[in-house]
Amino acid sequence: MRVLLSTIGTRGEVQPMVALATALRALGAEARLCVPPDFREWVEGLGFPVVPIGPALRGTASGHGFRPTPERLRELAEGTVVTQFATLPEAARGCDAVVAGGGLQFAARSVAEAAGVRYVHVSYCPVTLPSPHHAPPPLALQGRPLAPDTADRRALWAEDADHVNATFRKALDSGRAEVFGLPPVGDVRGHTLGDQPWLAADPVLGPWPGGDVLGTAGPPWQPGAWLLPDDTPLSPALEDFLAAGEPPVYFGFGSIRATPGLPEAMVGAARAVGRRALVSRGWAGLSLVDDAEDCFLVGDVNQRALFPRVAAVVHHGGAGTTTAAASAGAPQVVAPQMYDQHYWARRVHELGVGAAHPPAPPTAGSLAAALRHALHPDTAARARTVAATVRADGARRAAERLLAGTEGE
């Protein structure tokens, strides 16, 4: 039994697929991953074959205020679909199922259809799936803002479907016809989602609001978040820093672009609340503002080992970091910039496990205010309570369902 796991995105999209691959291997199945080249060395180091797809993504975190023109966006959209049709058929050769993760997997279902194998679409956040209970997530590159609570959500999702069709349908239909001789599709988003998408999000942190996924046959299946087991030790230098004082505040913004003055804001906020600062470089290559002993800079780090030992986690609101902090019982401050990050900020606030920073560039003052809320004893206690509810078996449940469904076909 062999499964192709395909995604295009940053660590937040790739790591859940690696978690599913690990669960599949534990059940005796084989997993092959199709991911951006940034992650090839890491994934192959875990023992999985990798087919790289598209250009490296790490450089996208540099610069400020980057917004492609509409023409450039169309070129990028067509290019990613063409690349998928050029890469995925060979990657899927010999596979019994294709699992496509994230919102950019437009060719994967066509590849599975042509091969006659099972297809599953997976999302990592409820608001990325169409529902009358929430609006589409904001897309900064398209200039789409957060929708007001009074908005007609069905109308917004219809507009979103029109946009997806206008952007991707021509390239998708071309690839289907030229590569496989398949007919055109009418609704790109519905085609991509399939009959029943999977929602790999924790049901307490990110519950499905109820009802069907618009354009599909029913609600999503929600096994829980796909968490990657990780026994990587923390570095000796980081261990020394942790042992040298009270738990620090962790600041990490992953692959997100850094706003001007972000390092100064992070360190200034930590000092304002009397805490040490642990700063992640991230893809933006952040650095410390001085050589003081109350700050420490880290690169890639095992969050599951680190987060139980920090006072709070300040981050951008990616699904993976939100879940890792919640499962560790660490209070959070979420400073969202785009897409599903606003949803996770709201959920952290609603659950009482931290603070949602306003959707504006963080300053030392704004981060300090949010940290004071997150570090309150009541918030810390609530974070520990919620941690006990976070599922740890989501990836295994998904692997079991995938194998059972495929073997039954």
Short mmCIF file of C-alpha atoms in Angstrom, two decimals:
data_model
loop_
_atom_site.label_atom_id
_atom_site.label_comp_id
_atom_site.label_asym_id
_atom_site.label_seq_id
_atom_site.Cartn_x
_atom_site.Cartn_y
_atom_site.Cartn_z
CA MET A 1 0.00 0.00 0.00
CA ARG A 2 1.53 3.31 -1.12
CA VAL A 3 0.11 6.81 -0.69
CA LEU A 4 1.18 10.10 -2.26
CA LEU A 5 0.94 13.05 0.13
CA SER A 6 1.16 16.32 -1.76
CA THR A 7 1.19 19.93 -0.60
CA ILE A 8 2.52 23.30 -1.66
CA GLY A 9 3.20 25.69 1.18
CA THR A 10 5.37 26.43 4.16
CA ARG A 11 6.13 24.36 7.26
CA GLY A 12 2.54 24.65 8.46
CA GLU A 13 1.31 22.79 5.37
CA VAL A 14 4.18 20.30 5.14
CA GLN A 15 4.57 19.14 8.75
CA PRO A 16 1.04 17.70 9.06
CA MET A 17 1.68 15.64 5.93
CA VAL A 18 4.90 14.33 7.49
CA ALA A 19 2.88 13.42 10.58
CA LEU A 20 0.43 11.47 8.41
CA ALA A 21 3.34 9.79 6.60
CA THR A 22 4.75 8.74 9.97
CA ALA A 23 1.40 7.28 11.03
CA LEU A 24 1.04 5.43 7.72
CA ARG A 25 4.52 3.93 8.11
CA ALA A 26 3.67 2.77 11.63
CA LEU A 27 0.71 0.88 10.12
CA GLY A 28 2.87 -0.82 7.50
CA ALA A 29 2.08 1.43 4.53
CA GLU A 30 4.42 3.46 2.36
CA ALA A 31 4.22 7.23 1.99
CA ARG A 32 5.78 9.39 -0.71
CA LEU A 33 5.75 13.17 -0.30
CA CYS A 34 5.55 15.85 -2.96
CA VAL A 35 6.61 19.10 -1.26
CA PRO A 36 8.55 22.30 -2.02
CA PRO A 37 12.33 21.81 -2.26
CA ASP A 38 12.87 23.75 0.99
CA PHE A 39 11.78 20.65 2.92
CA ARG A 40 13.41 17.89 0.89
CA GLU A 41 16.46 17.37 3.10
CA TRP A 42 14.41 17.37 6.31
CA VAL A 43 11.76 14.93 5.02
CA GLU A 44 14.29 12.58 3.42
CA GLY A 45 16.20 12.63 6.71
CA LEU A 46 13.10 11.15 8.31
CA GLY A 47 13.22 8.27 5.85
CA PHE A 48 10.54 9.27 3.32
CA PRO A 49 11.01 9.57 -0.44
CA VAL A 50 10.44 13.10 -1.71
CA VAL A 51 9.47 14.52 -5.08
CA PRO A 52 10.19 18.28 -4.98
CA ILE A 53 7.66 20.57 -6.61
CA GLY A 54 7.97 24.18 -7.67
CA PRO A 55 10.51 26.78 -6.59
CA ALA A 56 11.99 27.22 -3.13
CA LEU A 57 9.73 29.31 -0.90
CA ARG A 58 12.02 30.53 1.85
CA GLY A 59 12.84 33.83 0.12
CA THR A 60 9.20 34.88 0.29
CA ALA A 61 9.64 36.01 3.91
CA SER A 62 12.01 38.85 2.97
CA GLY A 63 10.90 42.36 2.14
CA HIS A 64 8.02 44.50 3.27
CA GLY A 65 4.74 45.41 1.64
CA PHE A 66 5.14 43.00 -1.27
CA ARG A 67 1.99 42.77 -3.37
CA PRO A 68 2.10 41.36 -6.93
CA THR A 69 0.08 43.02 -9.65
CA PRO A 70 -3.10 41.23 -10.82
CA GLU A 71 -1.26 40.21 -13.99
CA ARG A 72 1.60 38.73 -11.96
CA LEU A 73 -0.87 36.88 -9.74
CA ARG A 74 -2.46 35.29 -12.81
CA GLU A 75 0.97 34.25 -14.08
CA LEU A 76 1.84 32.71 -10.72
CA ALA A 77 -1.52 30.91 -10.57
CA GLU A 78 -1.18 29.44 -14.03
CA GLY A 79 2.43 28.51 -13.34
CA THR A 80 1.65 26.51 -10.22
CA VAL A 81 -1.06 24.51 -12.01
CA VAL A 82 1.25 23.79 -14.95
CA THR A 83 3.97 22.69 -12.52
CA GLN A 84 1.58 20.36 -10.74
CA PHE A 85 0.54 18.65 -13.97
CA ALA A 86 4.22 18.28 -14.87
CA THR A 87 5.21 16.82 -11.49
CA LEU A 88 2.34 14.95 -9.84
CA PRO A 89 1.63 12.22 -12.44
CA GLU A 90 5.10 10.73 -12.04
CA ALA A 91 5.07 11.29 -8.28
CA ALA A 92 1.79 9.36 -8.05
CA ARG A 93 2.97 6.44 -10.17
CA GLY A 94 2.37 3.19 -8.30
CA CYS A 95 0.36 4.87 -5.55
CA ASP A 96 -3.01 3.61 -4.33
CA ALA A 97 -4.28 6.98 -3.05
CA VAL A 98 -3.53 10.70 -3.31
CA VAL A 99 -3.93 13.03 -0.33
CA ALA A 100 -3.73 16.72 -1.24
CA GLY A 101 -3.21 19.27 1.53
CA GLY A 102 -3.94 22.99 1.51
CA GLY A 103 -5.66 25.35 -0.88
CA LEU A 104 -3.24 25.24 -3.82
CA GLN A 105 -3.62 21.60 -4.86
CA PHE A 106 -5.48 22.02 -8.15
CA ALA A 107 -4.12 19.12 -10.21
CA ALA A 108 -4.07 16.37 -7.58
CA ARG A 109 -7.65 15.23 -8.08
CA SER A 110 -7.14 15.00 -11.85
CA VAL A 111 -4.06 12.85 -11.27
CA ALA A 112 -6.01 10.53 -8.97
CA GLU A 113 -8.94 10.46 -11.40
CA ALA A 114 -6.73 9.48 -14.32
CA ALA A 115 -5.03 6.77 -12.25
CA GLY A 116 -8.31 5.45 -10.86
CA VAL A 117 -7.20 5.78 -7.24
CA ARG A 118 -8.72 7.36 -4.15
CA TYR A 119 -8.46 11.12 -3.66
CA VAL A 120 -8.72 13.06 -0.40
CA HIS A 121 -8.49 16.82 0.11
CA VAL A 122 -7.39 17.98 3.56
CA SER A 123 -7.68 21.43 5.12
CA TYR A 124 -6.07 22.52 8.37
CA CYS A 125 -8.53 25.20 9.49
CA PRO A 126 -12.34 25.32 9.47
CA VAL A 127 -12.58 28.71 7.76
CA THR A 128 -10.74 27.46 4.69
CA LEU A 129 -13.75 25.24 3.93
CA PRO A 130 -16.93 26.90 2.57
CA SER A 131 -19.71 27.25 5.13
CA PRO A 132 -22.62 29.62 5.71
CA HIS A 133 -21.38 29.91 9.30
CA HIS A 134 -18.19 31.79 8.43
CA ALA A 135 -16.75 33.98 5.70
CA PRO A 136 -13.78 33.10 3.47
CA PRO A 137 -10.46 33.98 5.12
CA PRO A 138 -8.89 37.30 4.09
CA LEU A 139 -6.30 37.21 1.32
CA ALA A 140 -3.88 40.11 1.56
CA LEU A 141 -2.41 39.61 -1.93
CA GLN A 142 -5.87 40.00 -3.43
CA GLY A 143 -6.75 42.94 -1.19
CA ARG A 144 -9.63 41.00 0.42
CA PRO A 145 -10.11 42.26 4.01
CA LEU A 146 -11.70 40.62 6.99
CA ALA A 147 -15.45 40.34 6.40
CA PRO A 148 -17.75 42.13 8.86
CA ASP A 149 -20.00 39.97 11.03
CA THR A 150 -23.05 41.25 9.15
CA ALA A 151 -21.81 40.09 5.74
CA ASP A 152 -23.81 37.63 3.62
CA ARG A 153 -21.51 34.65 3.94
CA ARG A 154 -23.07 32.57 1.19
CA ALA A 155 -22.62 35.51 -1.18
CA LEU A 156 -18.98 35.88 -0.12
CA TRP A 157 -18.31 32.20 -0.76
CA ALA A 158 -19.99 32.51 -4.18
CA GLU A 159 -17.68 35.43 -4.97
CA ASP A 160 -14.74 33.35 -3.78
CA ALA A 161 -15.76 30.50 -6.11
CA ASP A 162 -15.98 32.94 -9.02
CA HIS A 163 -12.51 34.24 -8.21
CA VAL A 164 -11.04 30.73 -8.02
CA ASN A 165 -12.64 29.82 -11.35
CA ALA A 166 -11.38 32.99 -13.02
CA THR A 167 -7.87 32.45 -11.70
CA PHE A 168 -7.33 28.71 -12.09
CA ARG A 169 -9.96 27.07 -14.33
CA LYS A 170 -8.30 27.77 -17.67
CA ALA A 171 -4.99 26.24 -16.57
CA LEU A 172 -6.73 23.34 -14.81
CA ASP A 173 -8.89 22.44 -17.82
CA SER A 174 -5.88 22.73 -20.12
CA GLY A 175 -3.85 20.36 -17.98
CA ARG A 176 -6.70 17.87 -17.70
CA ALA A 177 -7.17 17.81 -21.48
CA GLU A 178 -3.53 17.84 -22.56
CA VAL A 179 -2.09 15.46 -19.96
CA PHE A 180 -4.98 13.04 -19.40
CA GLY A 181 -7.67 13.70 -22.01
CA LEU A 182 -10.15 14.48 -19.23
CA PRO A 183 -13.17 16.79 -19.63
CA PRO A 184 -13.26 20.32 -18.18
CA VAL A 185 -14.58 21.07 -14.70
CA GLY A 186 -17.32 23.56 -13.92
CA ASP A 187 -16.46 24.52 -10.35
CA VAL A 188 -12.75 24.45 -9.53
CA ARG A 189 -13.18 24.77 -5.77
CA GLY A 190 -15.84 22.05 -5.55
CA HIS A 191 -13.77 19.80 -7.81
CA THR A 192 -10.72 20.29 -5.59
CA LEU A 193 -12.56 19.64 -2.33
CA GLY A 194 -14.00 16.33 -3.52
CA ASP A 195 -17.00 14.57 -2.02
CA GLN A 196 -15.91 14.86 1.61
CA PRO A 197 -12.86 16.91 2.54
CA TRP A 198 -10.96 16.14 5.72
CA LEU A 199 -10.39 18.77 8.40
CA ALA A 200 -7.11 18.12 10.21
CA ALA A 201 -7.75 20.53 13.07
CA ASP A 202 -8.31 19.84 16.74
CA PRO A 203 -12.08 19.77 17.43
CA VAL A 204 -11.69 21.91 20.57
CA LEU A 205 -9.35 24.50 19.05
CA GLY A 206 -10.94 24.55 15.61
CA PRO A 207 -14.40 22.97 15.69
CA TRP A 208 -16.45 22.60 12.52
CA PRO A 209 -19.46 24.92 12.97
CA GLY A 210 -21.95 22.33 11.73
CA GLY A 211 -23.71 21.63 8.48
CA ASP A 212 -22.37 20.67 5.08
CA VAL A 213 -19.30 22.02 3.35
CA LEU A 214 -20.88 24.16 0.63
CA GLY A 215 -20.64 22.43 -2.72
CA THR A 216 -19.96 18.96 -1.28
CA ALA A 217 -22.09 16.04 -0.12
CA GLY A 218 -21.89 16.71 3.62
CA PRO A 219 -19.76 17.92 6.53
CA PRO A 220 -16.00 17.32 6.64
CA TRP A 221 -14.50 14.44 8.52
CA GLN A 222 -12.47 15.83 11.44
CA PRO A 223 -9.95 13.40 12.97
CA GLY A 224 -8.01 16.03 14.93
CA ALA A 225 -4.79 17.86 14.14
CA TRP A 226 -1.93 15.87 12.64
CA LEU A 227 0.89 16.22 15.17
CA LEU A 228 4.38 15.01 14.31
CA PRO A 229 6.16 13.02 17.04
CA ASP A 230 9.50 14.70 17.67
CA ASP A 231 12.23 13.61 20.06
CA THR A 232 14.83 16.10 18.80
CA PRO A 233 16.63 17.47 21.86
CA LEU A 234 17.03 21.16 22.52
CA SER A 235 20.54 22.47 21.97
CA PRO A 236 22.89 22.65 24.96
CA ALA A 237 23.06 26.44 24.59
CA LEU A 238 19.26 26.72 24.68
CA GLU A 239 19.12 24.38 27.68
CA ASP A 240 21.60 26.64 29.44
CA PHE A 241 19.51 29.73 28.68
CA LEU A 242 16.33 28.08 29.96
CA ALA A 243 18.07 26.99 33.14
CA ALA A 244 19.56 30.43 33.82
CA GLY A 245 16.32 32.09 34.92
CA GLU A 246 12.54 32.03 34.95
CA PRO A 247 10.70 30.74 31.87
CA PRO A 248 11.09 33.19 28.97
CA VAL A 249 8.56 34.40 26.43
CA TYR A 250 8.97 32.70 23.03
CA PHE A 251 8.54 34.88 19.94
CA GLY A 252 8.22 33.13 16.59
CA PHE A 253 6.66 34.27 13.32
CA GLY A 254 7.57 31.30 11.12
CA SER A 255 7.55 32.00 7.40
CA ILE A 256 5.75 35.35 7.75
CA ARG A 257 7.39 38.56 6.57
CA ALA A 258 8.73 40.72 9.38
CA THR A 259 7.24 44.17 9.83
CA PRO A 260 9.75 46.99 10.40
CA GLY A 261 10.96 47.12 13.99
CA LEU A 262 9.64 43.66 14.93
CA PRO A 263 12.77 42.50 16.84
CA GLU A 264 12.74 45.71 18.89
CA ALA A 265 9.03 45.27 19.59
CA MET A 266 9.45 41.67 20.74
CA VAL A 267 12.38 42.24 23.05
CA GLY A 268 10.92 45.51 24.34
CA ALA A 269 7.62 43.80 25.18
CA ALA A 270 9.33 40.99 27.08
CA ARG A 271 11.36 43.45 29.12
CA ALA A 272 8.27 45.56 29.80
CA VAL A 273 6.58 42.60 31.51
CA GLY A 274 9.75 41.51 33.32
CA ARG A 275 10.47 38.44 31.22
CA ARG A 276 13.39 37.16 29.20
CA ALA A 277 12.95 36.81 25.42
CA LEU A 278 13.51 33.75 23.26
CA VAL A 279 13.41 34.90 19.62
CA SER A 280 13.10 32.60 16.60
CA ARG A 281 14.91 33.74 13.45
CA GLY A 282 12.12 32.45 11.22
CA TRP A 283 12.25 32.73 7.45
CA ALA A 284 12.66 36.51 7.79
CA GLY A 285 16.07 35.98 9.43
CA LEU A 286 15.32 38.02 12.55
CA SER A 287 18.15 39.00 14.87
CA LEU A 288 18.47 40.30 18.42
CA VAL A 289 18.62 44.01 19.17
CA ASP A 290 21.57 43.80 21.56
CA ASP A 291 23.87 41.36 23.37
CA ALA A 292 22.09 41.41 26.71
CA GLU A 293 21.85 38.12 28.60
CA ASP A 294 18.06 38.29 28.84
CA CYS A 295 17.65 37.40 25.13
CA PHE A 296 18.43 34.29 23.12
CA LEU A 297 18.14 33.62 19.38
CA VAL A 298 17.09 30.20 18.01
CA GLY A 299 16.61 28.66 14.59
CA ASP A 300 14.44 25.62 13.92
CA VAL A 301 13.51 24.13 17.27
CA ASN A 302 11.38 21.28 18.59
CA GLN A 303 8.28 23.18 19.70
CA ARG A 304 6.83 20.18 21.50
CA ALA A 305 9.93 20.03 23.72
CA LEU A 306 10.26 23.80 24.15
CA PHE A 307 6.73 25.15 24.65
CA PRO A 308 6.01 23.42 28.00
CA ARG A 309 9.03 25.32 29.35
CA VAL A 310 8.17 28.88 28.32
CA ALA A 311 5.95 31.44 30.02
CA ALA A 312 4.02 32.28 26.85
CA VAL A 313 4.18 31.85 23.08
CA VAL A 314 3.88 34.93 20.85
CA HIS A 315 3.34 33.98 17.22
CA HIS A 316 1.64 34.72 13.90
CA GLY A 317 -1.28 32.33 14.28
CA GLY A 318 -0.37 29.40 12.08
CA ALA A 319 -2.44 26.29 12.72
CA GLY A 320 0.60 24.24 13.71
CA THR A 321 2.05 26.72 16.21
CA THR A 322 -1.38 27.42 17.71
CA THR A 323 -1.96 23.71 18.24
CA ALA A 324 1.56 23.09 19.57
CA ALA A 325 1.22 25.87 22.13
CA ALA A 326 -2.27 24.74 23.13
CA SER A 327 -1.20 21.12 23.58
CA ALA A 328 1.73 22.28 25.73
CA GLY A 329 -0.53 24.35 27.97
CA ALA A 330 1.36 27.55 27.14
CA PRO A 331 -0.58 30.84 27.10
CA GLN A 332 -0.51 32.51 23.69
CA VAL A 333 -0.46 35.89 22.03
CA VAL A 334 -1.47 35.66 18.37
CA ALA A 335 -0.55 38.57 16.09
CA PRO A 336 -2.26 37.64 12.80
CA GLN A 337 -1.36 38.98 9.39
CA MET A 338 -3.26 36.96 6.82
CA TYR A 339 -5.50 34.04 5.82
CA ASP A 340 -6.47 31.67 8.65
CA GLN A 341 -4.31 33.44 11.25
CA HIS A 342 -7.18 35.77 12.17
CA TYR A 343 -9.35 32.73 12.93
CA TRP A 344 -6.76 31.21 15.26
CA ALA A 345 -6.30 34.55 17.04
CA ARG A 346 -10.04 34.70 17.66
CA ARG A 347 -10.17 31.11 18.90
CA VAL A 348 -7.30 31.70 21.36
CA HIS A 349 -9.25 34.65 22.74
CA GLU A 350 -12.59 32.79 22.84
CA LEU A 351 -11.07 29.80 24.64
CA GLY A 352 -9.44 32.07 27.19
CA VAL A 353 -5.96 30.61 26.59
CA GLY A 354 -4.33 33.87 25.52
CA ALA A 355 -4.77 37.17 23.73
CA ALA A 356 -5.55 38.17 20.17
CA HIS A 357 -3.32 41.02 19.08
CA PRO A 358 -5.06 43.59 16.84
CA PRO A 359 -4.48 42.98 13.09
CA ALA A 360 -1.84 45.69 12.90
CA PRO A 361 1.98 45.72 13.02
CA PRO A 362 3.05 44.85 16.58
CA THR A 363 4.78 47.43 18.75
CA ALA A 364 6.50 46.96 22.08
CA GLY A 365 3.49 48.55 23.76
CA SER A 366 0.84 46.50 21.99
CA LEU A 367 2.70 43.23 22.55
CA ALA A 368 3.30 44.06 26.20
CA ALA A 369 -0.41 44.74 26.72
CA ALA A 370 -1.32 41.41 25.13
CA LEU A 371 1.37 39.61 27.15
CA ARG A 372 0.04 40.98 30.42
CA HIS A 373 -3.28 39.35 29.63
CA ALA A 374 -1.68 36.07 28.51
CA LEU A 375 0.55 35.88 31.58
CA HIS A 376 -2.30 36.41 34.05
CA PRO A 377 -2.63 33.39 36.36
CA ASP A 378 -6.23 32.80 35.25
CA THR A 379 -5.17 32.63 31.59
CA ALA A 380 -2.30 30.28 32.38
CA ALA A 381 -4.63 28.01 34.35
CA ARG A 382 -7.14 27.96 31.50
CA ALA A 383 -4.36 27.11 29.03
CA ARG A 384 -3.39 24.09 31.14
CA THR A 385 -7.02 22.96 31.28
CA VAL A 386 -7.49 23.18 27.52
CA ALA A 387 -4.19 21.36 26.93
CA ALA A 388 -5.70 18.22 28.47
CA THR A 389 -8.43 18.20 25.78
CA VAL A 390 -6.20 18.45 22.69
CA ARG A 391 -6.22 15.20 20.72
CA ALA A 392 -2.89 13.54 20.01
CA ASP A 393 -4.18 10.77 17.73
CA GLY A 394 -5.42 12.74 14.70
CA ALA A 395 -2.75 11.52 12.28
CA ARG A 396 -3.20 7.89 13.30
CA ARG A 397 -6.98 8.10 12.92
CA ALA A 398 -6.53 9.59 9.45
CA ALA A 399 -4.04 6.90 8.45
CA GLU A 400 -6.38 4.15 9.63
CA ARG A 401 -9.33 5.61 7.74
CA LEU A 402 -7.26 6.11 4.61
CA LEU A 403 -5.98 2.54 4.60
CA ALA A 404 -9.36 1.03 5.43
CA GLY A 405 -11.11 3.02 2.71
CA THR A 406 -8.50 2.29 0.07
CA GLU A 407 -8.26 -1.40 0.81
CA GLY A 408 -12.04 -1.64 0.61
CA GLU A 409 -12.21 -0.20 -2.91
#
